[in-house]
mmCIF file of N, CA and C in Angstrom:
data_model
loop_
_atom_site.group_PDB
_atom_site.id
_atom_site.type_symbol
_atom_site.label_atom_id
_atom_site.label_comp_id
_atom_site.label_asym_id
_atom_site.label_seq_id
_atom_site.Cartn_x
_atom_site.Cartn_y
_atom_site.Cartn_z
ATOM 1 N N MET A 1 -11.891 221.785 84.428
ATOM 2 C CA MET A 1 -12.628 221.702 83.191
ATOM 3 C C MET A 1 -11.694 221.864 81.990
ATOM 4 N N TYR A 2 -10.786 222.873 82.049
ATOM 5 C CA TYR A 2 -9.853 223.096 80.945
ATOM 6 C C TYR A 2 -8.968 221.884 80.728
ATOM 7 N N LEU A 3 -8.482 221.277 81.804
ATOM 8 C CA LEU A 3 -7.591 220.125 81.680
ATOM 9 C C LEU A 3 -8.284 218.948 81.019
ATOM 10 N N GLN A 4 -9.570 218.773 81.259
ATOM 11 C CA GLN A 4 -10.300 217.674 80.634
ATOM 12 C C GLN A 4 -10.402 217.874 79.127
ATOM 13 N N ARG A 5 -10.518 219.119 78.679
ATOM 14 C CA ARG A 5 -10.580 219.374 77.242
ATOM 15 C C ARG A 5 -9.221 219.189 76.586
ATOM 16 N N VAL A 6 -8.158 219.579 77.269
ATOM 17 C CA VAL A 6 -6.821 219.465 76.695
ATOM 18 C C VAL A 6 -6.388 218.015 76.637
ATOM 19 N N SER A 7 -6.503 217.313 77.769
ATOM 20 C CA SER A 7 -6.053 215.923 77.805
ATOM 21 C C SER A 7 -6.691 215.219 78.986
ATOM 22 N N PRO A 8 -7.309 214.059 78.755
ATOM 23 C CA PRO A 8 -7.945 213.344 79.852
ATOM 24 C C PRO A 8 -6.955 212.878 80.906
ATOM 25 N N TRP A 9 -5.734 212.476 80.512
ATOM 26 C CA TRP A 9 -4.780 211.999 81.517
ATOM 27 C C TRP A 9 -4.270 213.138 82.369
ATOM 28 N N LEU A 10 -4.203 214.366 81.827
ATOM 29 C CA LEU A 10 -3.764 215.505 82.603
ATOM 30 C C LEU A 10 -4.812 215.848 83.646
ATOM 31 N N ALA A 11 -6.075 215.743 83.290
ATOM 32 C CA ALA A 11 -7.153 216.042 84.226
ATOM 33 C C ALA A 11 -7.165 215.056 85.378
ATOM 34 N N LYS A 12 -6.819 213.798 85.116
ATOM 35 C CA LYS A 12 -6.808 212.793 86.173
ATOM 36 C C LYS A 12 -5.741 213.073 87.214
ATOM 37 N N SER A 13 -4.661 213.746 86.812
ATOM 38 C CA SER A 13 -3.579 213.990 87.755
ATOM 39 C C SER A 13 -3.765 215.283 88.526
ATOM 40 N N SER A 14 -4.876 215.932 88.327
ATOM 41 C CA SER A 14 -5.141 217.178 89.018
ATOM 42 C C SER A 14 -5.109 216.975 90.527
ATOM 43 N N THR A 15 -4.598 217.977 91.264
ATOM 44 C CA THR A 15 -4.518 217.852 92.717
ATOM 45 C C THR A 15 -5.897 217.812 93.350
ATOM 46 N N ALA A 16 -6.919 218.264 92.635
ATOM 47 C CA ALA A 16 -8.274 218.218 93.183
ATOM 48 C C ALA A 16 -8.758 216.785 93.355
ATOM 49 N N THR A 17 -8.213 215.859 92.598
ATOM 50 C CA THR A 17 -8.644 214.469 92.705
ATOM 51 C C THR A 17 -7.832 213.691 93.731
ATOM 52 N N ARG A 18 -6.815 214.285 94.299
ATOM 53 C CA ARG A 18 -5.983 213.615 95.298
ATOM 54 C C ARG A 18 -6.689 213.629 96.652
ATOM 55 N N THR A 19 -6.360 212.651 97.479
ATOM 56 C CA THR A 19 -6.980 212.585 98.802
ATOM 57 C C THR A 19 -6.298 213.519 99.780
ATOM 58 N N SER A 20 -5.038 213.825 99.561
ATOM 59 C CA SER A 20 -4.298 214.680 100.470
ATOM 60 C C SER A 20 -3.457 215.658 99.666
ATOM 61 N N ALA A 21 -3.398 216.908 100.122
ATOM 62 C CA ALA A 21 -2.602 217.909 99.423
ATOM 63 C C ALA A 21 -1.110 217.629 99.591
ATOM 64 N N ARG A 22 -0.726 216.869 100.627
ATOM 65 C CA ARG A 22 0.684 216.572 100.871
ATOM 66 C C ARG A 22 1.172 215.360 100.089
ATOM 67 N N GLU A 23 0.274 214.638 99.494
ATOM 68 C CA GLU A 23 0.648 213.452 98.736
ATOM 69 C C GLU A 23 1.491 213.871 97.532
ATOM 70 N N PRO A 24 2.655 213.230 97.312
ATOM 71 C CA PRO A 24 3.505 213.646 96.189
ATOM 72 C C PRO A 24 2.851 213.324 94.847
ATOM 73 N N ASP A 25 3.136 214.157 93.874
ATOM 74 C CA ASP A 25 2.574 213.883 92.558
ATOM 75 C C ASP A 25 3.364 212.775 91.866
ATOM 76 N N ASP A 26 2.791 212.252 90.800
ATOM 77 C CA ASP A 26 3.355 211.082 90.131
ATOM 78 C C ASP A 26 4.745 211.324 89.561
ATOM 79 N N ILE A 27 4.967 212.487 88.980
ATOM 80 C CA ILE A 27 6.263 212.735 88.352
ATOM 81 C C ILE A 27 7.364 212.831 89.399
ATOM 82 N N ARG A 28 7.071 213.424 90.548
ATOM 83 C CA ARG A 28 8.091 213.498 91.614
ATOM 84 C C ARG A 28 8.384 212.115 92.177
ATOM 85 N N THR A 29 7.361 211.299 92.308
ATOM 86 C CA THR A 29 7.566 209.924 92.771
ATOM 87 C C THR A 29 8.439 209.170 91.784
ATOM 88 N N TYR A 30 8.153 209.318 90.504
ATOM 89 C CA TYR A 30 8.916 208.638 89.458
ATOM 90 C C TYR A 30 10.366 209.115 89.439
ATOM 91 N N LEU A 31 10.573 210.419 89.527
ATOM 92 C CA LEU A 31 11.926 210.971 89.474
ATOM 93 C C LEU A 31 12.734 210.668 90.728
ATOM 94 N N ALA A 32 12.071 210.412 91.849
ATOM 95 C CA ALA A 32 12.776 210.086 93.090
ATOM 96 C C ALA A 32 13.275 208.644 93.109
ATOM 97 N N GLU A 33 12.740 207.804 92.243
ATOM 98 C CA GLU A 33 13.164 206.404 92.195
ATOM 99 C C GLU A 33 14.525 206.286 91.518
ATOM 100 N N PRO A 34 15.261 205.204 91.816
ATOM 101 C CA PRO A 34 16.549 205.003 91.129
ATOM 102 C C PRO A 34 16.314 204.735 89.642
ATOM 103 N N PRO A 35 17.313 205.006 88.813
ATOM 104 C CA PRO A 35 17.155 204.757 87.371
ATOM 105 C C PRO A 35 16.862 203.285 87.084
ATOM 106 N N ILE A 36 16.153 203.045 86.009
ATOM 107 C CA ILE A 36 15.840 201.672 85.602
ATOM 108 C C ILE A 36 17.131 201.036 85.086
ATOM 109 N N PRO A 37 17.494 199.853 85.578
ATOM 110 C CA PRO A 37 18.732 199.205 85.123
ATOM 111 C C PRO A 37 18.726 198.950 83.612
ATOM 112 N N THR A 38 19.885 199.039 83.010
ATOM 113 C CA THR A 38 20.040 198.839 81.568
ATOM 114 C C THR A 38 19.521 197.481 81.133
ATOM 115 N N GLN A 39 19.742 196.455 81.963
ATOM 116 C CA GLN A 39 19.282 195.111 81.609
ATOM 117 C C GLN A 39 17.760 195.076 81.473
ATOM 118 N N VAL A 40 17.073 195.780 82.345
ATOM 119 C CA VAL A 40 15.606 195.820 82.287
ATOM 120 C C VAL A 40 15.158 196.528 81.006
ATOM 121 N N LEU A 41 15.819 197.634 80.666
ATOM 122 C CA LEU A 41 15.468 198.348 79.440
ATOM 123 C C LEU A 41 15.695 197.482 78.207
ATOM 124 N N GLU A 42 16.809 196.740 78.185
ATOM 125 C CA GLU A 42 17.087 195.852 77.051
ATOM 126 C C GLU A 42 16.050 194.740 76.968
ATOM 127 N N MET A 43 15.661 194.208 78.137
ATOM 128 C CA MET A 43 14.654 193.153 78.157
ATOM 129 C C MET A 43 13.315 193.684 77.623
ATOM 130 N N LEU A 44 12.948 194.890 78.040
ATOM 131 C CA LEU A 44 11.699 195.487 77.566
ATOM 132 C C LEU A 44 11.743 195.744 76.060
ATOM 133 N N ALA A 45 12.891 196.193 75.574
ATOM 134 C CA ALA A 45 13.017 196.515 74.151
ATOM 135 C C ALA A 45 12.985 195.276 73.270
ATOM 136 N N THR A 46 13.440 194.149 73.790
ATOM 137 C CA THR A 46 13.503 192.925 72.980
ATOM 138 C C THR A 46 12.436 191.917 73.367
ATOM 139 N N SER A 47 11.392 192.382 74.004
ATOM 140 C CA SER A 47 10.310 191.489 74.413
ATOM 141 C C SER A 47 9.731 190.785 73.190
ATOM 142 N N PRO A 48 9.605 189.438 73.224
ATOM 143 C CA PRO A 48 9.094 188.720 72.051
ATOM 144 C C PRO A 48 7.679 189.128 71.650
ATOM 145 N N SER A 49 6.870 189.502 72.611
ATOM 146 C CA SER A 49 5.495 189.898 72.285
ATOM 147 C C SER A 49 5.422 191.334 71.783
ATOM 148 N N GLY A 50 6.516 192.081 71.943
ATOM 149 C CA GLY A 50 6.515 193.469 71.497
ATOM 150 C C GLY A 50 5.786 194.396 72.440
ATOM 151 N N SER A 51 5.398 193.908 73.601
ATOM 152 C CA SER A 51 4.617 194.730 74.528
ATOM 153 C C SER A 51 5.392 195.054 75.792
ATOM 154 N N GLY A 52 6.706 195.013 75.739
ATOM 155 C CA GLY A 52 7.515 195.223 76.930
ATOM 156 C C GLY A 52 7.321 196.573 77.576
ATOM 157 N N VAL A 53 7.348 197.635 76.781
ATOM 158 C CA VAL A 53 7.205 198.975 77.332
ATOM 159 C C VAL A 53 5.801 199.172 77.884
ATOM 160 N N MET A 54 4.800 198.663 77.191
ATOM 161 C CA MET A 54 3.425 198.769 77.691
ATOM 162 C C MET A 54 3.263 198.004 78.997
ATOM 163 N N LYS A 55 3.930 196.869 79.091
ATOM 164 C CA LYS A 55 3.867 196.099 80.334
ATOM 165 C C LYS A 55 4.511 196.884 81.471
ATOM 166 N N TYR A 56 5.600 197.578 81.198
ATOM 167 C CA TYR A 56 6.252 198.398 82.220
ATOM 168 C C TYR A 56 5.271 199.434 82.771
ATOM 169 N N TRP A 57 4.588 200.142 81.885
ATOM 170 C CA TRP A 57 3.649 201.162 82.355
ATOM 171 C C TRP A 57 2.461 200.539 83.081
ATOM 172 N N TYR A 58 2.057 199.359 82.661
ATOM 173 C CA TYR A 58 0.982 198.654 83.370
ATOM 174 C C TYR A 58 1.412 198.342 84.803
ATOM 175 N N LEU A 59 2.659 197.912 84.971
ATOM 176 C CA LEU A 59 3.164 197.587 86.310
ATOM 177 C C LEU A 59 3.350 198.839 87.167
ATOM 178 N N GLN A 60 3.496 199.995 86.550
ATOM 179 C CA GLN A 60 3.673 201.245 87.294
ATOM 180 C C GLN A 60 2.345 201.849 87.760
ATOM 181 N N TRP A 61 1.243 201.249 87.347
ATOM 182 C CA TRP A 61 -0.082 201.823 87.606
ATOM 183 C C TRP A 61 -0.363 202.026 89.096
ATOM 184 N N GLU A 62 0.083 201.124 89.940
ATOM 185 C CA GLU A 62 -0.192 201.248 91.378
ATOM 186 C C GLU A 62 0.543 202.433 92.002
ATOM 187 N N LYS A 63 1.798 202.662 91.585
ATOM 188 C CA LYS A 63 2.600 203.735 92.183
ATOM 189 C C LYS A 63 2.278 205.102 91.599
ATOM 190 N N THR A 64 2.160 205.171 90.304
ATOM 191 C CA THR A 64 1.980 206.461 89.626
ATOM 192 C C THR A 64 0.902 206.340 88.544
ATOM 193 N N PRO A 65 -0.362 206.338 88.925
ATOM 194 C CA PRO A 65 -1.426 206.084 87.948
ATOM 195 C C PRO A 65 -1.512 207.118 86.821
ATOM 196 N N ALA A 66 -1.385 208.391 87.136
ATOM 197 C CA ALA A 66 -1.507 209.405 86.077
ATOM 198 C C ALA A 66 -0.332 209.323 85.109
ATOM 199 N N LEU A 67 0.863 209.122 85.638
ATOM 200 C CA LEU A 67 2.036 209.000 84.777
ATOM 201 C C LEU A 67 1.977 207.714 83.961
ATOM 202 N N ALA A 68 1.484 206.643 84.562
ATOM 203 C CA ALA A 68 1.336 205.380 83.828
ATOM 204 C C ALA A 68 0.321 205.525 82.702
ATOM 205 N N GLN A 69 -0.749 206.262 82.935
ATOM 206 C CA GLN A 69 -1.736 206.516 81.876
ATOM 207 C C GLN A 69 -1.102 207.300 80.740
ATOM 208 N N MET A 70 -0.324 208.332 81.090
ATOM 209 C CA MET A 70 0.343 209.121 80.062
ATOM 210 C C MET A 70 1.334 208.255 79.280
ATOM 211 N N GLY A 71 2.121 207.446 79.986
ATOM 212 C CA GLY A 71 3.075 206.567 79.316
ATOM 213 C C GLY A 71 2.384 205.573 78.403
ATOM 214 N N SER A 72 1.268 205.021 78.863
ATOM 215 C CA SER A 72 0.500 204.077 78.035
ATOM 216 C C SER A 72 -0.061 204.761 76.796
ATOM 217 N N ASP A 73 -0.611 205.957 76.974
ATOM 218 C CA ASP A 73 -1.150 206.709 75.837
ATOM 219 C C ASP A 73 -0.050 207.020 74.825
ATOM 220 N N PHE A 74 1.084 207.476 75.325
ATOM 221 C CA PHE A 74 2.189 207.864 74.451
ATOM 222 C C PHE A 74 2.756 206.665 73.701
ATOM 223 N N CYS A 75 2.958 205.556 74.411
ATOM 224 C CA CYS A 75 3.583 204.380 73.795
ATOM 225 C C CYS A 75 2.631 203.607 72.885
ATOM 226 N N SER A 76 1.339 203.809 73.025
ATOM 227 C CA SER A 76 0.403 203.068 72.179
ATOM 228 C C SER A 76 0.066 203.805 70.887
ATOM 229 N N MET A 77 0.601 205.012 70.704
ATOM 230 C CA MET A 77 0.374 205.738 69.454
ATOM 231 C C MET A 77 1.179 205.089 68.341
ATOM 232 N N PRO A 78 0.580 204.893 67.193
ATOM 233 C CA PRO A 78 1.341 204.296 66.088
ATOM 234 C C PRO A 78 2.421 205.248 65.590
ATOM 235 N N ALA A 79 3.582 204.709 65.330
ATOM 236 C CA ALA A 79 4.688 205.506 64.802
ATOM 237 C C ALA A 79 4.523 205.662 63.298
ATOM 238 N N THR A 80 4.913 206.815 62.802
ATOM 239 C CA THR A 80 4.841 207.041 61.363
ATOM 240 C C THR A 80 5.975 207.960 60.939
ATOM 241 N N SER A 81 6.436 207.780 59.741
ATOM 242 C CA SER A 81 7.474 208.658 59.205
ATOM 243 C C SER A 81 6.874 209.713 58.281
ATOM 244 N N VAL A 82 5.567 209.726 58.169
ATOM 245 C CA VAL A 82 4.883 210.681 57.297
ATOM 246 C C VAL A 82 4.733 212.004 58.038
ATOM 247 N N ASP A 83 5.068 213.098 57.375
ATOM 248 C CA ASP A 83 4.908 214.396 58.007
ATOM 249 C C ASP A 83 3.420 214.726 58.163
ATOM 250 N N VAL A 84 3.124 215.587 59.115
ATOM 251 C CA VAL A 84 1.736 215.843 59.501
ATOM 252 C C VAL A 84 0.923 216.441 58.354
ATOM 253 N N GLU A 85 1.543 217.272 57.529
ATOM 254 C CA GLU A 85 0.805 217.878 56.421
ATOM 255 C C GLU A 85 0.308 216.812 55.450
ATOM 256 N N ARG A 86 1.148 215.822 55.193
ATOM 257 C CA ARG A 86 0.754 214.764 54.263
ATOM 258 C C ARG A 86 -0.302 213.851 54.883
ATOM 259 N N ALA A 87 -0.162 213.583 56.182
ATOM 260 C CA ALA A 87 -1.092 212.676 56.851
ATOM 261 C C ALA A 87 -2.517 213.217 56.850
ATOM 262 N N PHE A 88 -2.670 214.535 56.941
ATOM 263 C CA PHE A 88 -4.000 215.125 57.035
ATOM 264 C C PHE A 88 -4.424 215.873 55.772
ATOM 265 N N SER A 89 -3.751 215.651 54.652
ATOM 266 C CA SER A 89 -4.080 216.398 53.442
ATOM 267 C C SER A 89 -5.090 215.690 52.554
ATOM 268 N N GLU A 90 -5.567 214.532 52.941
ATOM 269 C CA GLU A 90 -6.500 213.776 52.101
ATOM 270 C C GLU A 90 -7.851 214.461 51.962
ATOM 271 N N GLY A 91 -8.273 215.213 52.946
ATOM 272 C CA GLY A 91 -9.610 215.792 52.948
ATOM 273 C C GLY A 91 -9.897 216.670 51.757
ATOM 274 N N ARG A 92 -8.957 217.496 51.356
ATOM 275 C CA ARG A 92 -9.202 218.399 50.228
ATOM 276 C C ARG A 92 -9.357 217.645 48.916
ATOM 277 N N ARG A 93 -8.808 216.427 48.837
ATOM 278 C CA ARG A 93 -8.946 215.645 47.610
ATOM 279 C C ARG A 93 -10.244 214.842 47.599
ATOM 280 N N GLU A 94 -10.861 214.657 48.749
ATOM 281 C CA GLU A 94 -12.080 213.858 48.837
ATOM 282 C C GLU A 94 -13.324 214.650 48.465
ATOM 283 N N ILE A 95 -13.281 215.941 48.641
ATOM 284 C CA ILE A 95 -14.455 216.768 48.372
ATOM 285 C C ILE A 95 -14.183 217.623 47.150
ATOM 286 N N GLY A 96 -15.064 217.516 46.181
ATOM 287 C CA GLY A 96 -14.939 218.332 44.985
ATOM 288 C C GLY A 96 -15.354 219.768 45.259
ATOM 289 N N PHE A 97 -15.100 220.631 44.290
ATOM 290 C CA PHE A 97 -15.394 222.052 44.435
ATOM 291 C C PHE A 97 -16.872 222.319 44.726
ATOM 292 N N MET A 98 -17.765 221.544 44.134
ATOM 293 C CA MET A 98 -19.197 221.782 44.289
ATOM 294 C C MET A 98 -19.821 221.012 45.457
ATOM 295 N N GLN A 99 -19.013 220.377 46.271
ATOM 296 C CA GLN A 99 -19.545 219.590 47.389
ATOM 297 C C GLN A 99 -19.354 220.297 48.731
ATOM 298 N N HIS A 100 -19.301 221.589 48.751
ATOM 299 C CA HIS A 100 -19.028 222.321 49.984
ATOM 300 C C HIS A 100 -20.157 222.226 51.014
ATOM 301 N N ASN A 101 -21.339 221.787 50.624
ATOM 302 C CA ASN A 101 -22.452 221.637 51.569
ATOM 303 C C ASN A 101 -22.580 220.224 52.124
ATOM 304 N N MET A 102 -21.582 219.391 51.909
ATOM 305 C CA MET A 102 -21.626 218.010 52.392
ATOM 306 C C MET A 102 -21.657 217.993 53.926
ATOM 307 N N SER A 103 -22.463 217.116 54.488
ATOM 308 C CA SER A 103 -22.541 217.028 55.948
ATOM 309 C C SER A 103 -21.262 216.409 56.509
ATOM 310 N N ALA A 104 -21.003 216.681 57.771
ATOM 311 C CA ALA A 104 -19.811 216.136 58.431
ATOM 312 C C ALA A 104 -19.859 214.610 58.466
ATOM 313 N N GLN A 105 -21.049 214.054 58.663
ATOM 314 C CA GLN A 105 -21.191 212.595 58.719
ATOM 315 C C GLN A 105 -20.838 211.963 57.370
ATOM 316 N N THR A 106 -21.303 212.559 56.282
ATOM 317 C CA THR A 106 -20.984 212.039 54.951
ATOM 318 C C THR A 106 -19.493 212.173 54.671
ATOM 319 N N PHE A 107 -18.894 213.293 55.079
ATOM 320 C CA PHE A 107 -17.458 213.492 54.878
ATOM 321 C C PHE A 107 -16.652 212.431 55.628
ATOM 322 N N ARG A 108 -17.023 212.165 56.889
ATOM 323 C CA ARG A 108 -16.317 211.132 57.674
ATOM 324 C C ARG A 108 -16.456 209.767 57.017
ATOM 325 N N ALA A 109 -17.661 209.473 56.509
ATOM 326 C CA ALA A 109 -17.867 208.182 55.845
ATOM 327 C C ALA A 109 -17.001 208.075 54.594
ATOM 328 N N GLU A 110 -16.923 209.155 53.805
ATOM 329 C CA GLU A 110 -16.073 209.146 52.611
ATOM 330 C C GLU A 110 -14.606 208.968 52.975
ATOM 331 N N MET A 111 -14.166 209.642 54.025
ATOM 332 C CA MET A 111 -12.766 209.517 54.453
ATOM 333 C C MET A 111 -12.475 208.096 54.924
ATOM 334 N N ALA A 112 -13.406 207.495 55.657
ATOM 335 C CA ALA A 112 -13.204 206.121 56.136
ATOM 336 C C ALA A 112 -13.126 205.156 54.964
ATOM 337 N N LEU A 113 -14.054 205.283 54.032
ATOM 338 C CA LEU A 113 -14.034 204.403 52.861
ATOM 339 C C LEU A 113 -12.760 204.597 52.046
ATOM 340 N N GLY A 114 -12.329 205.833 51.902
ATOM 341 C CA GLY A 114 -11.105 206.102 51.156
ATOM 342 C C GLY A 114 -9.874 205.516 51.820
ATOM 343 N N SER A 115 -9.854 205.497 53.155
ATOM 344 C CA SER A 115 -8.690 204.945 53.857
ATOM 345 C C SER A 115 -8.630 203.428 53.744
ATOM 346 N N TRP A 116 -9.727 202.794 53.361
ATOM 347 C CA TRP A 116 -9.736 201.332 53.220
ATOM 348 C C TRP A 116 -9.161 200.884 51.886
ATOM 349 N N ASP A 117 -8.952 201.812 50.966
ATOM 350 C CA ASP A 117 -8.441 201.456 49.641
ATOM 351 C C ASP A 117 -7.077 200.779 49.756
ATOM 352 N N GLY A 118 -6.989 199.592 49.209
ATOM 353 C CA GLY A 118 -5.731 198.849 49.220
ATOM 354 C C GLY A 118 -5.444 198.087 50.499
ATOM 355 N N GLN A 119 -6.358 198.125 51.454
ATOM 356 C CA GLN A 119 -6.147 197.408 52.711
ATOM 357 C C GLN A 119 -6.691 195.989 52.589
ATOM 358 N N PRO A 120 -6.012 195.014 53.179
ATOM 359 C CA PRO A 120 -6.433 193.623 52.998
ATOM 360 C C PRO A 120 -7.658 193.211 53.804
ATOM 361 N N PHE A 121 -8.013 193.957 54.844
ATOM 362 C CA PHE A 121 -9.106 193.504 55.705
ATOM 363 C C PHE A 121 -10.484 193.671 55.080
ATOM 364 N N PHE A 122 -10.617 194.481 54.053
ATOM 365 C CA PHE A 122 -11.920 194.665 53.421
ATOM 366 C C PHE A 122 -11.717 194.954 51.938
ATOM 367 N N PRO A 123 -11.491 193.911 51.138
ATOM 368 C CA PRO A 123 -11.164 194.133 49.724
ATOM 369 C C PRO A 123 -12.320 194.688 48.890
ATOM 370 N N ASN A 124 -13.558 194.497 49.301
ATOM 371 C CA ASN A 124 -14.716 194.941 48.514
ATOM 372 C C ASN A 124 -15.315 196.233 49.060
ATOM 373 N N TRP A 125 -14.473 197.161 49.479
ATOM 374 C CA TRP A 125 -14.969 198.389 50.089
ATOM 375 C C TRP A 125 -15.757 199.248 49.105
ATOM 376 N N LYS A 126 -15.450 199.160 47.823
ATOM 377 C CA LYS A 126 -16.174 199.977 46.837
ATOM 378 C C LYS A 126 -17.637 199.557 46.745
ATOM 379 N N GLU A 127 -17.893 198.255 46.876
ATOM 380 C CA GLU A 127 -19.276 197.769 46.865
ATOM 381 C C GLU A 127 -20.036 198.290 48.080
ATOM 382 N N LEU A 128 -19.365 198.325 49.226
ATOM 383 C CA LEU A 128 -19.996 198.862 50.430
ATOM 384 C C LEU A 128 -20.329 200.337 50.232
ATOM 385 N N GLY A 129 -19.427 201.088 49.619
ATOM 386 C CA GLY A 129 -19.679 202.502 49.350
ATOM 387 C C GLY A 129 -20.901 202.709 48.477
ATOM 388 N N LYS A 130 -21.041 201.888 47.450
ATOM 389 C CA LYS A 130 -22.216 201.985 46.573
ATOM 390 C C LYS A 130 -23.489 201.670 47.348
ATOM 391 N N PHE A 131 -23.428 200.638 48.200
ATOM 392 C CA PHE A 131 -24.585 200.255 49.005
ATOM 393 C C PHE A 131 -24.976 201.384 49.951
ATOM 394 N N LEU A 132 -23.996 201.966 50.623
ATOM 395 C CA LEU A 132 -24.285 203.043 51.568
ATOM 396 C C LEU A 132 -24.842 204.271 50.861
ATOM 397 N N SER A 133 -24.322 204.589 49.687
ATOM 398 C CA SER A 133 -24.837 205.765 48.976
ATOM 399 C C SER A 133 -26.275 205.541 48.507
ATOM 400 N N LYS A 134 -26.631 204.313 48.142
ATOM 401 C CA LYS A 134 -28.014 204.016 47.756
ATOM 402 C C LYS A 134 -28.942 204.112 48.958
ATOM 403 N N GLU A 135 -28.458 203.628 50.125
ATOM 404 C CA GLU A 135 -29.293 203.624 51.323
ATOM 405 C C GLU A 135 -29.518 205.037 51.843
ATOM 406 N N ASN A 136 -28.538 205.917 51.710
ATOM 407 C CA ASN A 136 -28.662 207.291 52.193
ATOM 408 C C ASN A 136 -29.370 208.202 51.198
ATOM 409 N N ALA A 137 -29.613 207.730 49.989
ATOM 410 C CA ALA A 137 -30.242 208.575 48.956
ATOM 411 C C ALA A 137 -31.729 208.703 49.172
#
């Protein structure tokens, strides 16, 4: 139960889900294999589709499913150079001093609308915000 709350991929690798207690775990299987040749790593890094590393973990799914899930989760996270304090500091600017009773749903909606500012996929986000505020009033 604790592992499921911490991380879903960690819970999947639990020995309780294995068919045999003698079956080696994914990390030992991975570490027992020979190192990946440099040519393969270079090919993965320069893949034209940009999905070389993800493809590697997809191909590892049969041998080491829990480790492949972890690798896929880790490699699919967007990279950022922004420090964590800056990335999560928008919330205090979205709620004014007198809005402390705002519901969590309204706060999430405000944060989502605010993150769309300046993005090309939805240039008229302010109109949507006005529409939503009228509908919720």
